[in-house]
PDB file of C-alpha atoms and ligand atoms in Angstrom:
ATOM      1  CA  UNK A   1      -3.890  43.599  -9.029  1.00  0.00           C
ATOM      2  CA  UNK A   2      -3.622  46.752 -11.200  1.00  0.00           C
ATOM      3  CA  UNK A   3      -2.592  46.132 -14.796  1.00  0.00           C
ATOM      4  CA  UNK A   4      -1.881  48.654 -17.560  1.00  0.00           C
ATOM      5  CA  UNK A   5      -1.827  47.327 -21.112  1.00  0.00           C
ATOM      6  CA  UNK A   6      -0.609  49.201 -24.212  1.00  0.00           C
ATOM      7  CA  UNK A   7      -1.544  47.782 -27.591  1.00  0.00           C
ATOM      8  CA  UNK A   8      -0.254  48.577 -31.074  1.00  0.00           C
ATOM      9  CA  UNK A   9      -1.021  47.616 -34.656  1.00  0.00           C
ATOM     10  CA  UNK A  10       0.178  44.034 -34.050  1.00  0.00           C
ATOM     11  CA  UNK A  11      -2.908  43.140 -32.010  1.00  0.00           C
ATOM     12  CA  UNK A  12      -5.123  43.905 -35.025  1.00  0.00           C
ATOM     13  CA  UNK A  13      -2.833  42.259 -37.604  1.00  0.00           C
ATOM     14  CA  UNK A  14      -4.622  38.874 -37.420  1.00  0.00           C
ATOM     15  CA  UNK A  15      -7.924  40.695 -37.914  1.00  0.00           C
ATOM     16  CA  UNK A  16      -6.575  41.668 -41.329  1.00  0.00           C
ATOM     17  CA  UNK A  17      -5.614  45.287 -40.568  1.00  0.00           C
ATOM     18  CA  UNK A  18      -2.152  46.078 -41.990  1.00  0.00           C
ATOM     19  CA  UNK A  19       0.480  47.151 -39.472  1.00  0.00           C
ATOM     20  CA  UNK A  20       2.569  50.240 -40.151  1.00  0.00           C
ATOM     21  CA  UNK A  21       5.817  48.270 -40.419  1.00  0.00           C
ATOM     22  CA  UNK A  22       4.295  45.695 -42.758  1.00  0.00           C
ATOM     23  CA  UNK A  23       3.316  48.533 -45.092  1.00  0.00           C
ATOM     24  CA  UNK A  24       6.932  49.772 -44.964  1.00  0.00           C
ATOM     25  CA  UNK A  25       5.460  53.081 -43.862  1.00  0.00           C
ATOM     26  CA  UNK A  26       3.870  53.609 -47.266  1.00  0.00           C
ATOM     27  CA  UNK A  27       0.297  54.081 -48.410  1.00  0.00           C
ATOM     28  CA  UNK A  28      -0.577  54.674 -52.093  1.00  0.00           C
ATOM     29  CA  UNK A  29       3.087  55.698 -52.594  1.00  0.00           C
ATOM     30  CA  UNK A  30       2.763  58.334 -49.824  1.00  0.00           C
ATOM     31  CA  UNK A  31       4.924  58.153 -46.681  1.00  0.00           C
ATOM     32  CA  UNK A  32       2.556  57.629 -43.745  1.00  0.00           C
ATOM     33  CA  UNK A  33       4.275  60.503 -41.949  1.00  0.00           C
ATOM     34  CA  UNK A  34       3.136  62.741 -44.842  1.00  0.00           C
ATOM     35  CA  UNK A  35      -0.515  61.775 -44.519  1.00  0.00           C
ATOM     36  CA  UNK A  36      -0.390  61.478 -40.696  1.00  0.00           C
ATOM     37  CA  UNK A  37       0.898  65.005 -39.987  1.00  0.00           C
ATOM     38  CA  UNK A  38      -0.937  68.339 -39.682  1.00  0.00           C
ATOM     39  CA  UNK A  39       1.295  69.728 -42.460  1.00  0.00           C
ATOM     40  CA  UNK A  40       0.119  66.918 -44.750  1.00  0.00           C
ATOM     41  CA  UNK A  41      -3.503  67.731 -43.973  1.00  0.00           C
ATOM     42  CA  UNK A  42      -2.945  71.441 -44.621  1.00  0.00           C
ATOM     43  CA  UNK A  43      -1.235  70.591 -47.934  1.00  0.00           C
ATOM     44  CA  UNK A  44      -3.820  68.136 -49.242  1.00  0.00           C
ATOM     45  CA  UNK A  45      -6.889  67.541 -47.017  1.00  0.00           C
ATOM     46  CA  UNK A  46      -8.616  65.438 -49.701  1.00  0.00           C
ATOM     47  CA  UNK A  47      -5.654  63.022 -49.825  1.00  0.00           C
ATOM     48  CA  UNK A  48      -5.587  62.699 -46.031  1.00  0.00           C
ATOM     49  CA  UNK A  49      -9.351  62.119 -45.889  1.00  0.00           C
ATOM     50  CA  UNK A  50      -8.915  59.421 -48.594  1.00  0.00           C
ATOM     51  CA  UNK A  51      -6.217  57.762 -46.437  1.00  0.00           C
ATOM     52  CA  UNK A  52      -8.499  57.679 -43.381  1.00  0.00           C
ATOM     53  CA  UNK A  53     -11.635  56.748 -45.333  1.00  0.00           C
ATOM     54  CA  UNK A  54      -9.721  53.675 -46.574  1.00  0.00           C
ATOM     55  CA  UNK A  55      -8.588  52.822 -43.026  1.00  0.00           C
ATOM     56  CA  UNK A  56     -12.107  53.371 -41.656  1.00  0.00           C
ATOM     57  CA  UNK A  57     -13.479  50.952 -44.302  1.00  0.00           C
ATOM     58  CA  UNK A  58     -10.763  48.375 -43.498  1.00  0.00           C
ATOM     59  CA  UNK A  59     -11.534  48.622 -39.777  1.00  0.00           C
ATOM     60  CA  UNK A  60     -15.298  48.240 -40.402  1.00  0.00           C
ATOM     61  CA  UNK A  61     -14.631  45.100 -42.493  1.00  0.00           C
ATOM     62  CA  UNK A  62     -12.391  43.558 -39.820  1.00  0.00           C
ATOM     63  CA  UNK A  63     -13.478  41.456 -36.849  1.00  0.00           C
ATOM     64  CA  UNK A  64     -11.974  41.379 -33.341  1.00  0.00           C
ATOM     65  CA  UNK A  65      -9.653  38.388 -32.823  1.00  0.00           C
ATOM     66  CA  UNK A  66      -9.046  36.225 -29.697  1.00  0.00           C
ATOM     67  CA  UNK A  67      -6.455  38.734 -28.434  1.00  0.00           C
ATOM     68  CA  UNK A  68      -9.011  41.557 -28.319  1.00  0.00           C
ATOM     69  CA  UNK A  69     -11.522  39.267 -26.603  1.00  0.00           C
ATOM     70  CA  UNK A  70      -8.963  38.029 -24.057  1.00  0.00           C
ATOM     71  CA  UNK A  71      -8.270  41.625 -22.957  1.00  0.00           C
ATOM     72  CA  UNK A  72     -12.028  42.132 -22.539  1.00  0.00           C
ATOM     73  CA  UNK A  73     -12.029  39.069 -20.249  1.00  0.00           C
ATOM     74  CA  UNK A  74      -9.064  40.510 -18.317  1.00  0.00           C
ATOM     75  CA  UNK A  75     -11.064  43.693 -17.611  1.00  0.00           C
ATOM     76  CA  UNK A  76     -13.746  41.554 -15.954  1.00  0.00           C
ATOM     77  CA  UNK A  77     -11.338  40.064 -13.390  1.00  0.00           C
ATOM     78  CA  UNK A  78      -8.695  42.775 -12.882  1.00  0.00           C
ATOM     79  CA  UNK A  79      -8.328  46.541 -12.426  1.00  0.00           C
ATOM     80  CA  UNK A  80      -7.242  47.084 -16.045  1.00  0.00           C
ATOM     81  CA  UNK A  81      -6.278  50.310 -17.795  1.00  0.00           C
ATOM     82  CA  UNK A  82      -6.278  49.543 -21.539  1.00  0.00           C
ATOM     83  CA  UNK A  83      -4.391  52.085 -23.677  1.00  0.00           C
ATOM     84  CA  UNK A  84      -4.191  51.655 -27.437  1.00  0.00           C
ATOM     85  CA  UNK A  85      -2.181  53.398 -30.144  1.00  0.00           C
ATOM     86  CA  UNK A  86      -4.630  51.914 -32.637  1.00  0.00           C
ATOM     87  CA  UNK A  87      -7.366  54.011 -34.197  1.00  0.00           C
ATOM     88  CA  UNK A  88      -9.634  51.055 -35.033  1.00  0.00           C
ATOM     89  CA  UNK A  89     -12.540  50.018 -32.743  1.00  0.00           C
ATOM     90  CA  UNK A  90     -11.708  46.316 -32.439  1.00  0.00           C
ATOM     91  CA  UNK A  91     -11.081  46.522 -28.681  1.00  0.00           C
ATOM     92  CA  UNK A  92     -14.575  47.947 -28.171  1.00  0.00           C
ATOM     93  CA  UNK A  93     -16.153  45.433 -30.552  1.00  0.00           C
ATOM     94  CA  UNK A  94     -14.202  42.661 -28.782  1.00  0.00           C
ATOM     95  CA  UNK A  95     -15.968  43.581 -25.530  1.00  0.00           C
ATOM     96  CA  UNK A  96     -13.520  45.893 -23.736  1.00  0.00           C
ATOM     97  CA  UNK A  97     -15.618  48.220 -21.546  1.00  0.00           C
ATOM     98  CA  UNK A  98     -13.171  51.145 -21.572  1.00  0.00           C
ATOM     99  CA  UNK A  99     -10.374  51.934 -24.039  1.00  0.00           C
ATOM    100  CA  UNK A 100      -8.040  54.942 -23.997  1.00  0.00           C
ATOM    101  CA  UNK A 101      -7.350  55.838 -27.643  1.00  0.00           C
ATOM    102  CA  UNK A 102      -4.198  57.890 -27.075  1.00  0.00           C
ATOM    103  CA  UNK A 103      -3.797  58.490 -30.842  1.00  0.00           C
ATOM    104  CA  UNK A 104      -7.478  59.161 -31.488  1.00  0.00           C
ATOM    105  CA  UNK A 105     -10.067  57.113 -33.327  1.00  0.00           C
ATOM    106  CA  UNK A 106     -11.350  56.584 -36.867  1.00  0.00           C
ATOM    107  CA  UNK A 107     -14.841  56.655 -35.344  1.00  0.00           C
ATOM    108  CA  UNK A 108     -14.572  60.339 -34.390  1.00  0.00           C
ATOM    109  CA  UNK A 109     -14.364  63.580 -36.370  1.00  0.00           C
ATOM    110  CA  UNK A 110     -12.928  66.881 -35.154  1.00  0.00           C
ATOM    111  CA  UNK A 111     -13.474  70.466 -36.306  1.00  0.00           C
ATOM    112  CA  UNK A 112     -10.100  72.159 -36.776  1.00  0.00           C
ATOM    113  CA  UNK A 113     -11.885  75.500 -36.409  1.00  0.00           C
ATOM    114  CA  UNK A 114     -14.073  75.218 -33.270  1.00  0.00           C
ATOM    115  CA  UNK A 115     -12.563  72.064 -31.726  1.00  0.00           C
ATOM    116  CA  UNK A 116     -15.892  70.215 -31.396  1.00  0.00           C
ATOM    117  CA  UNK A 117     -15.955  66.395 -31.892  1.00  0.00           C
ATOM    118  CA  UNK A 118     -18.657  64.080 -33.193  1.00  0.00           C
ATOM    119  CA  UNK A 119     -19.169  60.556 -34.542  1.00  0.00           C
ATOM    120  CA  UNK A 120     -17.450  60.341 -37.926  1.00  0.00           C
ATOM    121  CA  UNK A 121     -19.416  59.223 -41.006  1.00  0.00           C
ATOM    122  CA  UNK A 122     -17.950  56.273 -42.971  1.00  0.00           C
ATOM    123  CA  UNK A 123     -16.629  58.637 -45.646  1.00  0.00           C
ATOM    124  CA  UNK A 124     -15.375  62.145 -44.867  1.00  0.00           C
ATOM    125  CA  UNK A 125     -14.371  64.938 -47.259  1.00  0.00           C
ATOM    126  CA  UNK A 126     -12.906  68.436 -46.886  1.00  0.00           C
ATOM    127  CA  UNK A 127     -16.300  69.786 -48.055  1.00  0.00           C
ATOM    128  CA  UNK A 128     -18.093  68.464 -44.941  1.00  0.00           C
ATOM    129  CA  UNK A 129     -19.264  71.479 -42.889  1.00  0.00           C
ATOM    130  CA  UNK A 130     -18.768  71.236 -39.130  1.00  0.00           C
ATOM    131  CA  UNK A 131     -22.192  70.425 -37.589  1.00  0.00           C
ATOM    132  CA  UNK A 132     -21.407  72.892 -34.787  1.00  0.00           C
ATOM    133  CA  UNK A 133     -19.862  75.964 -36.446  1.00  0.00           C
ATOM    134  CA  UNK A 134     -20.402  75.270 -40.156  1.00  0.00           C
ATOM    135  CA  UNK A 135     -16.707  75.742 -41.019  1.00  0.00           C
ATOM    136  CA  UNK A 136     -15.319  73.512 -43.780  1.00  0.00           C
ATOM    137  CA  UNK A 137     -12.466  72.472 -41.439  1.00  0.00           C
ATOM    138  CA  UNK A 138     -13.415  68.933 -40.482  1.00  0.00           C
ATOM    139  CA  UNK A 139     -10.633  66.404 -39.982  1.00  0.00           C
ATOM    140  CA  UNK A 140     -10.343  62.878 -38.600  1.00  0.00           C
ATOM    141  CA  UNK A 141     -10.022  62.948 -34.770  1.00  0.00           C
ATOM    142  CA  UNK A 142      -6.569  61.375 -35.024  1.00  0.00           C
ATOM    143  CA  UNK A 143      -3.385  62.433 -33.176  1.00  0.00           C
ATOM    144  CA  UNK A 144      -0.811  63.072 -35.900  1.00  0.00           C
ATOM    145  CA  UNK A 145       2.990  63.247 -35.606  1.00  0.00           C
ATOM    146  CA  UNK A 146       3.865  66.432 -33.758  1.00  0.00           C
ATOM    147  CA  UNK A 147       0.487  66.558 -31.980  1.00  0.00           C
ATOM    148  CA  UNK A 148      -0.100  65.826 -28.295  1.00  0.00           C
ATOM    149  CA  UNK A 149      -1.614  62.403 -27.548  1.00  0.00           C
ATOM    150  CA  UNK A 150      -4.857  62.188 -25.563  1.00  0.00           C
ATOM    151  CA  UNK A 151      -5.186  61.371 -21.838  1.00  0.00           C
ATOM    152  CA  UNK A 152      -1.464  61.502 -21.099  1.00  0.00           C
ATOM    153  CA  UNK A 153      -1.895  62.480 -17.404  1.00  0.00           C
ATOM    154  CA  UNK A 154      -4.226  59.536 -16.827  1.00  0.00           C
ATOM    155  CA  UNK A 155      -1.835  57.189 -18.644  1.00  0.00           C
ATOM    156  CA  UNK A 156       1.288  58.315 -16.728  1.00  0.00           C
ATOM    157  CA  UNK A 157      -0.625  57.879 -13.473  1.00  0.00           C
ATOM    158  CA  UNK A 158      -1.834  54.366 -14.379  1.00  0.00           C
ATOM    159  CA  UNK A 159       1.671  53.325 -15.463  1.00  0.00           C
ATOM    160  CA  UNK A 160       3.204  54.528 -12.191  1.00  0.00           C
ATOM    161  CA  UNK A 161       0.651  52.865  -9.931  1.00  0.00           C
ATOM    162  CA  UNK A 162       0.243  49.476 -11.652  1.00  0.00           C
ATOM    163  CA  UNK A 163       1.584  46.105 -10.512  1.00  0.00           C
ATOM    164  CA  UNK A 164       2.134  45.002 -14.101  1.00  0.00           C
ATOM    165  CA  UNK A 165       2.633  46.717 -17.481  1.00  0.00           C
ATOM    166  CA  UNK A 166       2.210  44.768 -20.728  1.00  0.00           C
ATOM    167  CA  UNK A 167       2.936  46.042 -24.245  1.00  0.00           C
ATOM    168  CA  UNK A 168       1.232  43.982 -26.943  1.00  0.00           C
ATOM    169  CA  UNK A 169       1.939  44.145 -30.693  1.00  0.00           C
ATOM    170  CA  UNK A 170       3.896  47.369 -30.826  1.00  0.00           C
ATOM    171  CA  UNK A 171       7.308  47.992 -32.382  1.00  0.00           C
ATOM    172  CA  UNK A 172       8.253  50.621 -29.792  1.00  0.00           C
ATOM    173  CA  UNK A 173       9.198  53.223 -32.404  1.00  0.00           C
ATOM    174  CA  UNK A 174       6.757  56.025 -31.632  1.00  0.00           C
ATOM    175  CA  UNK A 175       6.917  58.238 -28.547  1.00  0.00           C
ATOM    176  CA  UNK A 176       5.610  58.889 -25.950  1.00  0.00           C
ATOM    177  CA  UNK A 177       4.085  55.339 -26.103  1.00  0.00           C
ATOM    178  CA  UNK A 178       7.522  53.763 -26.622  1.00  0.00           C
ATOM    179  CA  UNK A 179       8.640  55.399 -23.357  1.00  0.00           C
ATOM    180  CA  UNK A 180       5.875  53.839 -21.238  1.00  0.00           C
ATOM    181  CA  UNK A 181       8.020  50.847 -20.296  1.00  0.00           C
ATOM    182  CA  UNK A 182      10.819  53.052 -18.921  1.00  0.00           C
ATOM    183  CA  UNK A 183       8.278  55.073 -16.923  1.00  0.00           C
ATOM    184  CA  UNK A 184       6.721  51.904 -15.491  1.00  0.00           C
ATOM    185  CA  UNK A 185      10.132  50.344 -14.723  1.00  0.00           C
ATOM    186  CA  UNK A 186      11.228  53.521 -12.889  1.00  0.00           C
ATOM    187  CA  UNK A 187       8.208  52.986 -10.621  1.00  0.00           C
ATOM    188  CA  UNK A 188       9.181  49.374  -9.914  1.00  0.00           C
ATOM    189  CA  UNK A 189       6.416  47.938 -12.135  1.00  0.00           C
ATOM    190  CA  UNK A 190       6.993  44.510 -13.710  1.00  0.00           C
ATOM    191  CA  UNK A 191       7.060  44.897 -17.524  1.00  0.00           C
ATOM    192  CA  UNK A 192       6.254  42.212 -20.080  1.00  0.00           C
ATOM    193  CA  UNK A 193       6.194  42.437 -23.870  1.00  0.00           C
ATOM    194  CA  UNK A 194       4.027  40.233 -26.101  1.00  0.00           C
ATOM    195  CA  UNK A 195       5.183  40.556 -29.683  1.00  0.00           C
ATOM    196  CA  UNK A 196       5.895  38.654 -32.891  1.00  0.00           C
ATOM    197  CA  UNK A 197       9.535  39.719 -32.644  1.00  0.00           C
ATOM    198  CA  UNK A 198      11.660  41.901 -30.381  1.00  0.00           C
ATOM    199  CA  UNK A 199      10.636  45.582 -30.360  1.00  0.00           C
ATOM    200  CA  UNK A 200      12.974  48.581 -30.466  1.00  0.00           C
ATOM    201  CA  UNK A 201      12.701  48.915 -26.664  1.00  0.00           C
ATOM    202  CA  UNK A 202      12.822  45.164 -25.915  1.00  0.00           C
ATOM    203  CA  UNK A 203      15.767  45.560 -23.503  1.00  0.00           C
ATOM    204  CA  UNK A 204      13.576  47.572 -21.117  1.00  0.00           C
ATOM    205  CA  UNK A 205      11.174  44.686 -20.465  1.00  0.00           C
ATOM    206  CA  UNK A 206      11.598  42.094 -17.705  1.00  0.00           C
ATOM    207  CA  UNK A 207      10.006  39.373 -19.825  1.00  0.00           C
ATOM    208  CA  UNK A 208       9.047  38.778 -23.435  1.00  0.00           C
ATOM    209  CA  UNK A 209       6.465  36.373 -24.867  1.00  0.00           C
ATOM    210  CA  UNK A 210       7.035  35.798 -28.575  1.00  0.00           C
ATOM    211  CA  UNK A 211       4.252  34.656 -30.903  1.00  0.00           C
ATOM    212  CA  UNK A 212       1.057  35.810 -32.635  1.00  0.00           C
ATOM    213  CA  UNK A 213      -1.174  37.811 -30.295  1.00  0.00           C
ATOM    214  CA  UNK A 214      -4.251  35.683 -30.994  1.00  0.00           C
ATOM    215  CA  UNK A 215      -2.361  32.777 -29.364  1.00  0.00           C
ATOM    216  CA  UNK A 216      -0.131  34.479 -26.761  1.00  0.00           C
ATOM    217  CA  UNK A 217      -2.671  36.925 -25.264  1.00  0.00           C
ATOM    218  CA  UNK A 218      -5.408  34.386 -24.378  1.00  0.00           C
ATOM    219  CA  UNK A 219      -2.670  32.172 -22.861  1.00  0.00           C
ATOM    220  CA  UNK A 220      -1.174  35.116 -20.908  1.00  0.00           C
ATOM    221  CA  UNK A 221      -4.586  36.226 -19.607  1.00  0.00           C
ATOM    222  CA  UNK A 222      -5.414  32.770 -18.205  1.00  0.00           C
TER     223      UNK A 222
HETATM  224  C1  BV8 B 301       4.403  63.975 -29.452  1.00  0.00           C
HETATM  225  C2  BV8 B 301      -2.220  57.953 -35.532  1.00  0.00           C
HETATM  226  C3  BV8 B 301       4.824  65.700 -27.886  1.00  0.00           C
HETATM  227  C4  BV8 B 301      -2.083  58.124 -36.992  1.00  0.00           C
HETATM  228  C5  BV8 B 301       0.067  57.716 -34.858  1.00  0.00           C
HETATM  229  C6  BV8 B 301       9.835  65.270 -34.934  1.00  0.00           C
HETATM  230  C7  BV8 B 301       8.723  66.096 -35.019  1.00  0.00           C
HETATM  231  C8  BV8 B 301       7.601  65.922 -34.225  1.00  0.00           C
HETATM  232  C9  BV8 B 301       7.577  64.872 -33.326  1.00  0.00           C
HETATM  233  C10 BV8 B 301       8.662  64.042 -33.270  1.00  0.00           C
HETATM  234  C11 BV8 B 301       9.801  64.218 -34.039  1.00  0.00           C
HETATM  235  N1  BV8 B 301      10.693  63.239 -33.739  1.00  0.00           N
HETATM  236  C12 BV8 B 301      10.157  62.431 -32.800  1.00  0.00           C
HETATM  237  C13 BV8 B 301       8.932  62.907 -32.505  1.00  0.00           C
HETATM  238  C14 BV8 B 301       7.998  62.363 -31.598  1.00  0.00           C
HETATM  239  C15 BV8 B 301       7.029  61.543 -32.455  1.00  0.00           C
HETATM  240  C16 BV8 B 301       7.697  60.205 -32.722  1.00  0.00           C
HETATM  241  O1  BV8 B 301       7.775  59.407 -31.832  1.00  0.00           O
HETATM  242  N2  BV8 B 301       8.166  60.016 -33.971  1.00  0.00           N
HETATM  243  C17 BV8 B 301       8.803  58.748 -34.309  1.00  0.00           C
HETATM  244  C18 BV8 B 301       8.617  58.462 -35.786  1.00  0.00           C
HETATM  245  C19 BV8 B 301      10.294  58.866 -33.935  1.00  0.00           C
HETATM  246  N3  BV8 B 301       5.840  61.402 -31.685  1.00  0.00           N
HETATM  247  C20 BV8 B 301       4.853  62.300 -31.832  1.00  0.00           C
HETATM  248  O2  BV8 B 301       4.849  63.198 -32.644  1.00  0.00           O
HETATM  249  C21 BV8 B 301       3.724  62.128 -30.848  1.00  0.00           C
HETATM  250  N4  BV8 B 301       3.470  63.396 -30.199  1.00  0.00           N
HETATM  251  O3  BV8 B 301       5.535  63.561 -29.312  1.00  0.00           O
HETATM  252  O4  BV8 B 301       3.949  65.132 -28.851  1.00  0.00           O
HETATM  253  C22 BV8 B 301       4.358  65.254 -26.539  1.00  0.00           C
HETATM  254  C23 BV8 B 301       4.711  63.988 -26.041  1.00  0.00           C
HETATM  255  C24 BV8 B 301       4.287  63.622 -24.779  1.00  0.00           C
HETATM  256  C25 BV8 B 301       3.494  64.465 -24.047  1.00  0.00           C
HETATM  257  C26 BV8 B 301       3.153  65.714 -24.561  1.00  0.00           C
HETATM  258  C27 BV8 B 301       3.587  66.106 -25.828  1.00  0.00           C
HETATM  259  C28 BV8 B 301       2.446  61.707 -31.548  1.00  0.00           C
HETATM  260  C29 BV8 B 301       2.675  60.385 -32.248  1.00  0.00           C
HETATM  261  C30 BV8 B 301       1.330  59.874 -32.746  1.00  0.00           C
HETATM  262  C31 BV8 B 301       1.390  59.652 -34.243  1.00  0.00           C
HETATM  263  N5  BV8 B 301       0.165  58.995 -34.651  1.00  0.00           N
HETATM  264  N6  BV8 B 301      -1.108  57.134 -35.137  1.00  0.00           N
HETATM  265  C32 BV8 B 301      -2.625  56.921 -37.685  1.00  0.00           C
HETATM  266  O5  BV8 B 301      -2.717  55.855 -37.062  1.00  0.00           O
HETATM  267  O6  BV8 B 301      -2.918  57.069 -38.861  1.00  0.00           O
HETATM  268  S1  BV8 B 301       1.428  56.764 -34.751  1.00  0.00           S
HETATM  269  C33 BV8 B 301       1.074  55.248 -35.392  1.00  0.00           C
HETATM  270  O7  BV8 B 301       2.314  54.640 -35.650  1.00  0.00           O
HETATM  271  C34 BV8 B 301       0.397  54.322 -34.422  1.00  0.00           C
HETATM  272  O8  BV8 B 301      -0.566  54.964 -33.639  1.00  0.00           O
HETATM  273  C35 BV8 B 301       1.532  53.754 -33.617  1.00  0.00           C
HETATM  274  O9  BV8 B 301       1.840  54.564 -32.519  1.00  0.00           O
HETATM  275  C36 BV8 B 301       2.661  53.812 -34.606  1.00  0.00           C
HETATM  276  C37 BV8 B 301       2.859  52.450 -35.197  1.00  0.00           C
HETATM  277  O10 BV8 B 301       3.397  51.695 -34.179  1.00  0.00           O
HETATM  278  P1  BV8 B 301       2.873  50.233 -33.864  1.00  0.00           P
HETATM  279  O11 BV8 B 301       1.479  50.277 -33.400  1.00  0.00           O
HETATM  280  O12 BV8 B 301       3.892  49.653 -32.958  1.00  0.00           O
HETATM  281  O13 BV8 B 301       2.866  49.473 -35.256  1.00  0.00           O
HETATM  282  P2  BV8 B 301       4.096  48.895 -36.067  1.00  0.00           P
HETATM  283  O14 BV8 B 301       3.591  48.480 -37.387  1.00  0.00           O
HETATM  284  O15 BV8 B 301       5.253  49.868 -35.978  1.00  0.00           O
HETATM  285  O16 BV8 B 301       4.546  47.586 -35.238  1.00  0.00           O
HETATM  286  C38 BV8 B 301       3.682  46.471 -35.191  1.00  0.00           C
HETATM  287  C39 BV8 B 301       4.257  45.515 -34.164  1.00  0.00           C
HETATM  288  O17 BV8 B 301       3.369  44.398 -34.055  1.00  0.00           O
HETATM  289  C40 BV8 B 301       5.599  44.966 -34.561  1.00  0.00           C
HETATM  290  O18 BV8 B 301       6.453  44.898 -33.430  1.00  0.00           O
HETATM  291  C41 BV8 B 301       5.276  43.545 -35.047  1.00  0.00           C
HETATM  292  O19 BV8 B 301       6.342  42.628 -34.787  1.00  0.00           O
HETATM  293  C42 BV8 B 301       4.092  43.202 -34.185  1.00  0.00           C
HETATM  294  N7  BV8 B 301       3.168  42.226 -34.780  1.00  0.00           N
HETATM  295  C43 BV8 B 301       2.826  42.070 -36.086  1.00  0.00           C
HETATM  296  N8  BV8 B 301       1.925  41.060 -36.192  1.00  0.00           N
HETATM  297  C44 BV8 B 301       1.704  40.593 -34.941  1.00  0.00           C
HETATM  298  C45 BV8 B 301       2.486  41.327 -34.039  1.00  0.00           C
HETATM  299  N9  BV8 B 301       2.491  41.091 -32.710  1.00  0.00           N
HETATM  300  C46 BV8 B 301       1.703  40.085 -32.266  1.00  0.00           C
HETATM  301  N10 BV8 B 301       0.916  39.338 -33.064  1.00  0.00           N
HETATM  302  C47 BV8 B 301       0.891  39.551 -34.397  1.00  0.00           C
HETATM  303  N11 BV8 B 301       0.120  38.786 -35.190  1.00  0.00           N
END
């Protein structure tokens, strides 16, 4: 049985990582869209690095929860494609063998000048020279609003050829991820949502399982 799972900030909430909605879209009085957009980085790279340094520290201090570990178990018994919108590494630390980070990862750095990527240090600053070309153009390897998510061809293919699609802990507000359920449904794939409350695209799912992910996901995986 082929399963594609999409996770969002809700799966890491019980590990202590704030969701976007819970923060009302604000961070240090800045709208997240302002610090999670290329224009924001161009305007104030030090501010954006501070935003991601804080999130990298929060992710490092967090532990995977039973939901992350249940998806790792699922990968051992099923043909699972795990896609996450999250930029933390809790799926990997929870044992998942392969994770598609469609919005990038706090663990990676990117050179805006030569395009090379490398493992990010805990704290990044605009002064960091690129280890490949030396340019002072290093940024977090994160997909910002207006940028193209990673691995989209692979994701569309998995969604269209799965037997089951599950969205876990995502509010369904950000595209193209919020459109995955329609794509899967168009291909006759059964769609289930596991969430704390109904998402913006709840009507597109065949089933919904309401509750905290650390309880609902281990139960669903059984
Ligand atoms: C794209 C990285 C084209 C950053 C993120 C105008 C200009 C430019 C673009 C647009 C525009 N208007 C619209 C767009 C498209 C835009 C978009 O969708 N905007 C929205 C605001 C309308 N999208 C883009 O720009 C994307 N790129 O469109 O390129 C394209 C498309 C396809 C193919 C080719 C080209 C890029 C978007 C990526 C932005 N980067 N993240 C960072 O993380 O710092 S988005 C970021 O926000 C997350 O990655 C995630 O995607 C989103 C937050 O969503 P959630 O994860 O769902 O989190 P949220 O807090 O909202 O919800 C939490 C849920 O969990 C809730 O439902 C809650 O009930 C539940 N929950 C809470 N606790 C628990 C729980 N569930 C279970 N258990 C619990 N305990």
